Amino acid sequence: MFPLLCAVESLIKEIESLRVSVSDFEVVDLIGKGQFGQVHLVRERGSGVLFAMKTLPKRDILPERGSARFEEERDIMALSNSPWIVTLHYAFQVR
């Protein structure tokens, strides 16, 4: 039983190391500021590909402040197949 547990823990650590995080990006420039956050031009460290990264303070997306609008925006960007809507490539949160 113990070797199986070690194998599972090792697999979990490997999966966590593959997870995309803020540290995988380098901030290039500030693109804009809005009511709820900022948008930065970032470069993915591994590939050099440029992305726009929107950052929102957690205090603005807590349930009592109406997080539904942020979730709706994320869902639309993630599921849309329109050339007029920005595609969501990654979504993550920093603790």
mmCIF file of N, CA and C in Angstrom:
data_model
loop_
_atom_site.group_PDB
_atom_site.id
_atom_site.type_symbol
_atom_site.label_atom_id
_atom_site.label_comp_id
_atom_site.label_asym_id
_atom_site.label_seq_id
_atom_site.Cartn_x
_atom_site.Cartn_y
_atom_site.Cartn_z
ATOM 1 N N MET A 1 0.821 -1.195 0.000
ATOM 2 C CA MET A 1 0.000 0.000 0.000
ATOM 3 C C MET A 1 0.867 1.262 0.000
ATOM 4 N N PHE A 2 1.953 1.267 0.738
ATOM 5 C CA PHE A 2 2.809 2.438 0.848
ATOM 6 C C PHE A 2 3.425 2.847 -0.483
ATOM 7 N N PRO A 3 3.937 1.917 -1.308
ATOM 8 C CA PRO A 3 4.483 2.321 -2.608
ATOM 9 C C PRO A 3 3.429 2.988 -3.500
ATOM 10 N N LEU A 4 2.196 2.523 -3.425
ATOM 11 C CA LEU A 4 1.124 3.130 -4.211
ATOM 12 C C LEU A 4 0.874 4.570 -3.763
ATOM 13 N N LEU A 5 0.887 4.798 -2.463
ATOM 14 C CA LEU A 5 0.695 6.142 -1.925
ATOM 15 C C LEU A 5 1.821 7.077 -2.381
ATOM 16 N N CYS A 6 3.045 6.596 -2.359
ATOM 17 C CA CYS A 6 4.188 7.396 -2.833
ATOM 18 C C CYS A 6 4.058 7.723 -4.310
ATOM 19 N N ALA A 7 3.591 6.770 -5.102
ATOM 20 C CA ALA A 7 3.422 6.995 -6.536
ATOM 21 C C ALA A 7 2.344 8.041 -6.793
ATOM 22 N N VAL A 8 1.252 7.971 -6.042
ATOM 23 C CA VAL A 8 0.164 8.940 -6.201
ATOM 24 C C VAL A 8 0.636 10.337 -5.798
ATOM 25 N N GLU A 9 1.349 10.446 -4.689
ATOM 26 C CA GLU A 9 1.865 11.750 -4.258
ATOM 27 C C GLU A 9 2.831 12.322 -5.286
ATOM 28 N N SER A 10 3.672 11.466 -5.851
ATOM 29 C CA SER A 10 4.613 11.909 -6.875
ATOM 30 C C SER A 10 3.867 12.410 -8.114
ATOM 31 N N LEU A 11 2.836 11.717 -8.509
ATOM 32 C CA LEU A 11 2.030 12.115 -9.660
ATOM 33 C C LEU A 11 1.326 13.449 -9.403
ATOM 34 N N ILE A 12 0.802 13.635 -8.213
ATOM 35 C CA ILE A 12 0.139 14.894 -7.857
ATOM 36 C C ILE A 12 1.127 16.051 -7.925
ATOM 37 N N LYS A 13 2.322 15.881 -7.406
ATOM 38 C CA LYS A 13 3.346 16.930 -7.464
ATOM 39 C C LYS A 13 3.722 17.261 -8.900
ATOM 40 N N GLU A 14 3.827 16.246 -9.742
ATOM 41 C CA GLU A 14 4.166 16.478 -11.147
ATOM 42 C C GLU A 14 3.060 17.258 -11.856
ATOM 43 N N ILE A 15 1.820 16.904 -11.597
ATOM 44 C CA ILE A 15 0.682 17.619 -12.199
ATOM 45 C C ILE A 15 0.655 19.066 -11.730
ATOM 46 N N GLU A 16 0.884 19.299 -10.447
ATOM 47 C CA GLU A 16 0.906 20.666 -9.923
ATOM 48 C C GLU A 16 2.022 21.493 -10.540
ATOM 49 N N SER A 17 3.147 20.869 -10.842
ATOM 50 C CA SER A 17 4.260 21.611 -11.445
ATOM 51 C C SER A 17 3.958 22.017 -12.889
ATOM 52 N N LEU A 18 3.053 21.317 -13.539
ATOM 53 C CA LEU A 18 2.672 21.630 -14.916
ATOM 54 C C LEU A 18 1.578 22.688 -14.999
ATOM 55 N N ARG A 19 0.947 22.988 -13.888
ATOM 56 C CA ARG A 19 -0.146 23.951 -13.849
ATOM 57 C C ARG A 19 0.375 25.355 -14.159
ATOM 58 N N VAL A 20 -0.336 26.072 -15.013
ATOM 59 C CA VAL A 20 0.050 27.436 -15.376
ATOM 60 C C VAL A 20 -0.229 28.374 -14.205
ATOM 61 N N SER A 21 0.723 29.293 -13.969
ATOM 62 C CA SER A 21 0.554 30.257 -12.882
ATOM 63 C C SER A 21 1.069 31.627 -13.313
ATOM 64 N N VAL A 22 0.858 32.611 -12.478
ATOM 65 C CA VAL A 22 1.302 33.972 -12.765
ATOM 66 C C VAL A 22 2.806 34.016 -12.994
ATOM 67 N N SER A 23 3.545 33.188 -12.295
ATOM 68 C CA SER A 23 5.005 33.200 -12.426
ATOM 69 C C SER A 23 5.485 32.712 -13.797
ATOM 70 N N ASP A 24 4.593 32.133 -14.591
ATOM 71 C CA ASP A 24 4.956 31.691 -15.937
ATOM 72 C C ASP A 24 4.928 32.837 -16.943
ATOM 73 N N PHE A 25 4.607 34.060 -16.474
ATOM 74 C CA PHE A 25 4.487 35.208 -17.355
ATOM 75 C C PHE A 25 5.354 36.362 -16.863
ATOM 76 N N GLU A 26 5.860 37.122 -17.807
ATOM 77 C CA GLU A 26 6.660 38.314 -17.512
ATOM 78 C C GLU A 26 5.858 39.532 -17.972
ATOM 79 N N VAL A 27 5.656 40.490 -17.075
ATOM 80 C CA VAL A 27 4.904 41.702 -17.422
ATOM 81 C C VAL A 27 5.757 42.578 -18.330
ATOM 82 N N VAL A 28 5.206 42.950 -19.481
ATOM 83 C CA VAL A 28 5.893 43.794 -20.444
ATOM 84 C C VAL A 28 5.483 45.255 -20.260
ATOM 85 N N ASP A 29 4.170 45.481 -20.146
ATOM 86 C CA ASP A 29 3.678 46.861 -20.041
ATOM 87 C C ASP A 29 2.251 46.868 -19.520
ATOM 88 N N LEU A 30 1.827 48.001 -18.995
ATOM 89 C CA LEU A 30 0.442 48.211 -18.585
ATOM 90 C C LEU A 30 -0.332 48.685 -19.808
ATOM 91 N N ILE A 31 -1.400 47.966 -20.157
ATOM 92 C CA ILE A 31 -2.215 48.341 -21.308
ATOM 93 C C ILE A 31 -3.314 49.317 -20.882
ATOM 94 N N GLY A 32 -3.958 49.041 -19.748
ATOM 95 C CA GLY A 32 -5.028 49.917 -19.312
ATOM 96 C C GLY A 32 -5.507 49.607 -17.916
ATOM 97 N N LYS A 33 -6.245 50.561 -17.357
ATOM 98 C CA LYS A 33 -6.841 50.424 -16.034
ATOM 99 C C LYS A 33 -8.340 50.630 -16.171
ATOM 100 N N GLY A 34 -9.086 49.880 -15.392
ATOM 101 C CA GLY A 34 -10.534 50.013 -15.396
ATOM 102 C C GLY A 34 -11.063 50.144 -13.997
ATOM 103 N N GLN A 35 -12.372 50.081 -13.879
ATOM 104 C CA GLN A 35 -13.016 50.220 -12.584
ATOM 105 C C GLN A 35 -12.632 49.087 -11.633
ATOM 106 N N PHE A 36 -12.434 47.881 -12.183
ATOM 107 C CA PHE A 36 -12.219 46.725 -11.317
ATOM 108 C C PHE A 36 -10.807 46.157 -11.353
ATOM 109 N N GLY A 37 -9.972 46.580 -12.268
ATOM 110 C CA GLY A 37 -8.646 45.986 -12.323
ATOM 111 C C GLY A 37 -7.777 46.607 -13.397
ATOM 112 N N GLN A 38 -6.718 45.897 -13.728
ATOM 113 C CA GLN A 38 -5.756 46.366 -14.718
ATOM 114 C C GLN A 38 -5.542 45.290 -15.777
ATOM 115 N N VAL A 39 -5.136 45.723 -16.961
ATOM 116 C CA VAL A 39 -4.794 44.800 -18.038
ATOM 117 C C VAL A 39 -3.340 45.063 -18.417
ATOM 118 N N HIS A 40 -2.543 44.008 -18.376
ATOM 119 C CA HIS A 40 -1.117 44.102 -18.702
ATOM 120 C C HIS A 40 -0.813 43.296 -19.959
ATOM 121 N N LEU A 41 0.156 43.760 -20.717
ATOM 122 C CA LEU A 41 0.735 42.969 -21.786
ATOM 123 C C LEU A 41 1.784 42.090 -21.114
ATOM 124 N N VAL A 42 1.668 40.768 -21.292
ATOM 125 C CA VAL A 42 2.603 39.836 -20.662
ATOM 126 C C VAL A 42 3.173 38.898 -21.719
ATOM 127 N N ARG A 43 4.343 38.366 -21.413
ATOM 128 C CA ARG A 43 5.004 37.398 -22.293
ATOM 129 C C ARG A 43 5.126 36.083 -21.529
ATOM 130 N N GLU A 44 4.660 35.009 -22.164
ATOM 131 C CA GLU A 44 4.802 33.692 -21.549
ATOM 132 C C GLU A 44 6.276 33.303 -21.571
ATOM 133 N N ARG A 45 6.835 32.992 -20.428
ATOM 134 C CA ARG A 45 8.271 32.739 -20.325
ATOM 135 C C ARG A 45 8.743 31.559 -21.185
ATOM 136 N N GLY A 46 7.958 30.505 -21.250
ATOM 137 C CA GLY A 46 8.376 29.321 -21.981
ATOM 138 C C GLY A 46 8.365 29.480 -23.486
ATOM 139 N N SER A 47 7.363 30.189 -24.010
ATOM 140 C CA SER A 47 7.200 30.268 -25.461
ATOM 141 C C SER A 47 7.478 31.646 -26.048
ATOM 142 N N GLY A 48 7.435 32.687 -25.221
ATOM 143 C CA GLY A 48 7.623 34.046 -25.712
ATOM 144 C C GLY A 48 6.370 34.647 -26.319
ATOM 145 N N VAL A 49 5.264 33.909 -26.283
ATOM 146 C CA VAL A 49 4.000 34.387 -26.844
ATOM 147 C C VAL A 49 3.440 35.508 -25.967
ATOM 148 N N LEU A 50 2.923 36.559 -26.620
ATOM 149 C CA LEU A 50 2.342 37.693 -25.907
ATOM 150 C C LEU A 50 0.861 37.465 -25.640
ATOM 151 N N PHE A 51 0.418 37.870 -24.451
ATOM 152 C CA PHE A 51 -0.980 37.780 -24.036
ATOM 153 C C PHE A 51 -1.359 39.068 -23.320
ATOM 154 N N ALA A 52 -2.644 39.322 -23.215
ATOM 155 C CA ALA A 52 -3.150 40.368 -22.329
ATOM 156 C C ALA A 52 -3.619 39.665 -21.063
ATOM 157 N N MET A 53 -3.178 40.159 -19.905
ATOM 158 C CA MET A 53 -3.573 39.561 -18.630
ATOM 159 C C MET A 53 -4.360 40.577 -17.820
ATOM 160 N N LYS A 54 -5.592 40.210 -17.510
ATOM 161 C CA LYS A 54 -6.444 41.063 -16.687
ATOM 162 C C LYS A 54 -6.320 40.604 -15.248
ATOM 163 N N THR A 55 -6.020 41.528 -14.357
ATOM 164 C CA THR A 55 -5.911 41.199 -12.937
ATOM 165 C C THR A 55 -6.998 41.930 -12.169
ATOM 166 N N LEU A 56 -7.646 41.202 -11.268
ATOM 167 C CA LEU A 56 -8.726 41.751 -10.454
ATOM 168 C C LEU A 56 -8.426 41.497 -8.992
ATOM 169 N N PRO A 57 -8.507 42.520 -8.156
ATOM 170 C CA PRO A 57 -8.329 42.294 -6.722
ATOM 171 C C PRO A 57 -9.458 41.410 -6.181
ATOM 172 N N LYS A 58 -9.124 40.467 -5.315
ATOM 173 C CA LYS A 58 -10.132 39.557 -4.779
ATOM 174 C C LYS A 58 -11.262 40.284 -4.063
ATOM 175 N N ARG A 59 -10.969 41.403 -3.460
ATOM 176 C CA ARG A 59 -12.024 42.123 -2.738
ATOM 177 C C ARG A 59 -13.149 42.563 -3.661
ATOM 178 N N ASP A 60 -12.838 42.704 -4.958
ATOM 179 C CA ASP A 60 -13.853 43.128 -5.926
ATOM 180 C C ASP A 60 -14.679 41.980 -6.478
ATOM 181 N N ILE A 61 -14.247 40.750 -6.249
ATOM 182 C CA ILE A 61 -14.992 39.627 -6.799
ATOM 183 C C ILE A 61 -15.573 38.712 -5.728
ATOM 184 N N LEU A 62 -15.597 39.165 -4.502
ATOM 185 C CA LEU A 62 -16.211 38.386 -3.436
ATOM 186 C C LEU A 62 -17.714 38.318 -3.667
ATOM 187 N N PRO A 63 -18.363 37.237 -3.228
ATOM 188 C CA PRO A 63 -19.795 37.050 -3.487
ATOM 189 C C PRO A 63 -20.677 38.235 -3.101
ATOM 190 N N GLU A 64 -20.379 38.893 -2.001
ATOM 191 C CA GLU A 64 -21.242 40.002 -1.590
ATOM 192 C C GLU A 64 -21.115 41.217 -2.514
ATOM 193 N N ARG A 65 -20.138 41.214 -3.388
ATOM 194 C CA ARG A 65 -19.968 42.325 -4.328
ATOM 195 C C ARG A 65 -20.476 41.969 -5.722
ATOM 196 N N GLY A 66 -21.149 40.841 -5.863
ATOM 197 C CA GLY A 66 -21.725 40.475 -7.153
ATOM 198 C C GLY A 66 -20.741 39.817 -8.092
ATOM 199 N N SER A 67 -20.178 38.693 -7.695
ATOM 200 C CA SER A 67 -19.171 38.016 -8.510
ATOM 201 C C SER A 67 -19.750 37.422 -9.790
ATOM 202 N N ALA A 68 -21.066 37.398 -9.912
ATOM 203 C CA ALA A 68 -21.691 36.798 -11.095
ATOM 204 C C ALA A 68 -21.212 37.458 -12.381
ATOM 205 N N ARG A 69 -21.024 38.759 -12.379
ATOM 206 C CA ARG A 69 -20.604 39.432 -13.615
ATOM 207 C C ARG A 69 -19.201 39.019 -14.042
ATOM 208 N N PHE A 70 -18.322 38.746 -13.085
ATOM 209 C CA PHE A 70 -16.974 38.299 -13.420
ATOM 210 C C PHE A 70 -16.999 36.870 -13.953
ATOM 211 N N GLU A 71 -17.836 36.032 -13.338
ATOM 212 C CA GLU A 71 -17.963 34.654 -13.798
ATOM 213 C C GLU A 71 -18.580 34.602 -15.189
ATOM 214 N N GLU A 72 -19.559 35.453 -15.437
ATOM 215 C CA GLU A 72 -20.183 35.498 -16.765
ATOM 216 C C GLU A 72 -19.175 35.937 -17.822
ATOM 217 N N GLU A 73 -18.375 36.942 -17.508
ATOM 218 C CA GLU A 73 -17.359 37.405 -18.453
ATOM 219 C C GLU A 73 -16.373 36.286 -18.761
ATOM 220 N N ARG A 74 -15.921 35.599 -17.728
ATOM 221 C CA ARG A 74 -14.973 34.494 -17.904
ATOM 222 C C ARG A 74 -15.592 33.390 -18.764
ATOM 223 N N ASP A 75 -16.838 33.031 -18.474
ATOM 224 C CA ASP A 75 -17.504 31.968 -19.229
ATOM 225 C C ASP A 75 -17.690 32.348 -20.694
ATOM 226 N N ILE A 76 -18.081 33.588 -20.954
ATOM 227 C CA ILE A 76 -18.265 34.036 -22.337
ATOM 228 C C ILE A 76 -16.945 33.965 -23.096
ATOM 229 N N MET A 77 -15.878 34.448 -22.488
ATOM 230 C CA MET A 77 -14.571 34.435 -23.165
ATOM 231 C C MET A 77 -14.059 33.008 -23.361
ATOM 232 N N ALA A 78 -14.357 32.119 -22.419
ATOM 233 C CA ALA A 78 -13.880 30.741 -22.507
ATOM 234 C C ALA A 78 -14.650 29.926 -23.542
ATOM 235 N N LEU A 79 -15.929 30.204 -23.690
ATOM 236 C CA LEU A 79 -16.767 29.368 -24.535
ATOM 237 C C LEU A 79 -17.066 29.956 -25.910
ATOM 238 N N SER A 80 -16.822 31.234 -26.098
ATOM 239 C CA SER A 80 -17.165 31.895 -27.350
ATOM 240 C C SER A 80 -16.251 31.454 -28.483
ATOM 241 N N ASN A 81 -16.832 31.425 -29.667
ATOM 242 C CA ASN A 81 -16.072 31.098 -30.864
ATOM 243 C C ASN A 81 -16.204 32.233 -31.876
ATOM 244 N N SER A 82 -16.335 33.454 -31.379
ATOM 245 C CA SER A 82 -16.547 34.620 -32.228
ATOM 246 C C SER A 82 -15.232 35.358 -32.464
ATOM 247 N N PRO A 83 -15.028 35.863 -33.675
ATOM 248 C CA PRO A 83 -13.823 36.654 -33.922
ATOM 249 C C PRO A 83 -13.878 38.018 -33.235
ATOM 250 N N TRP A 84 -15.028 38.393 -32.702
ATOM 251 C CA TRP A 84 -15.221 39.701 -32.069
ATOM 252 C C TRP A 84 -15.046 39.657 -30.556
ATOM 253 N N ILE A 85 -14.906 38.465 -29.996
ATOM 254 C CA ILE A 85 -14.757 38.324 -28.544
ATOM 255 C C ILE A 85 -13.386 37.727 -28.246
ATOM 256 N N VAL A 86 -12.675 38.338 -27.324
ATOM 257 C CA VAL A 86 -11.347 37.869 -26.934
ATOM 258 C C VAL A 86 -11.443 36.459 -26.365
ATOM 259 N N THR A 87 -10.516 35.592 -26.775
ATOM 260 C CA THR A 87 -10.490 34.208 -26.302
ATOM 261 C C THR A 87 -9.742 34.114 -24.982
ATOM 262 N N LEU A 88 -10.324 33.391 -24.053
ATOM 263 C CA LEU A 88 -9.673 33.149 -22.767
ATOM 264 C C LEU A 88 -8.752 31.940 -22.913
ATOM 265 N N HIS A 89 -7.455 32.143 -22.701
ATOM 266 C CA HIS A 89 -6.497 31.048 -22.802
ATOM 267 C C HIS A 89 -6.203 30.426 -21.442
ATOM 268 N N TYR A 90 -6.099 31.248 -20.402
ATOM 269 C CA TYR A 90 -5.786 30.774 -19.061
ATOM 270 C C TYR A 90 -6.622 31.549 -18.055
ATOM 271 N N ALA A 91 -6.925 30.894 -16.953
ATOM 272 C CA ALA A 91 -7.570 31.573 -15.814
ATOM 273 C C ALA A 91 -7.019 30.920 -14.549
ATOM 274 N N PHE A 92 -6.574 31.733 -13.634
ATOM 275 C CA PHE A 92 -6.037 31.214 -12.377
ATOM 276 C C PHE A 92 -6.159 32.294 -11.311
ATOM 277 N N GLN A 93 -5.965 31.868 -10.077
ATOM 278 C CA GLN A 93 -6.007 32.821 -8.981
ATOM 279 C C GLN A 93 -4.779 32.651 -8.101
ATOM 280 N N VAL A 94 -4.375 33.762 -7.527
ATOM 281 C CA VAL A 94 -3.229 33.772 -6.633
ATOM 282 C C VAL A 94 -3.772 33.860 -5.217
ATOM 283 N N ARG A 95 -3.240 33.052 -4.353
ATOM 284 C CA ARG A 95 -3.747 33.048 -2.972
ATOM 285 C C ARG A 95 -3.181 34.159 -2.172
#
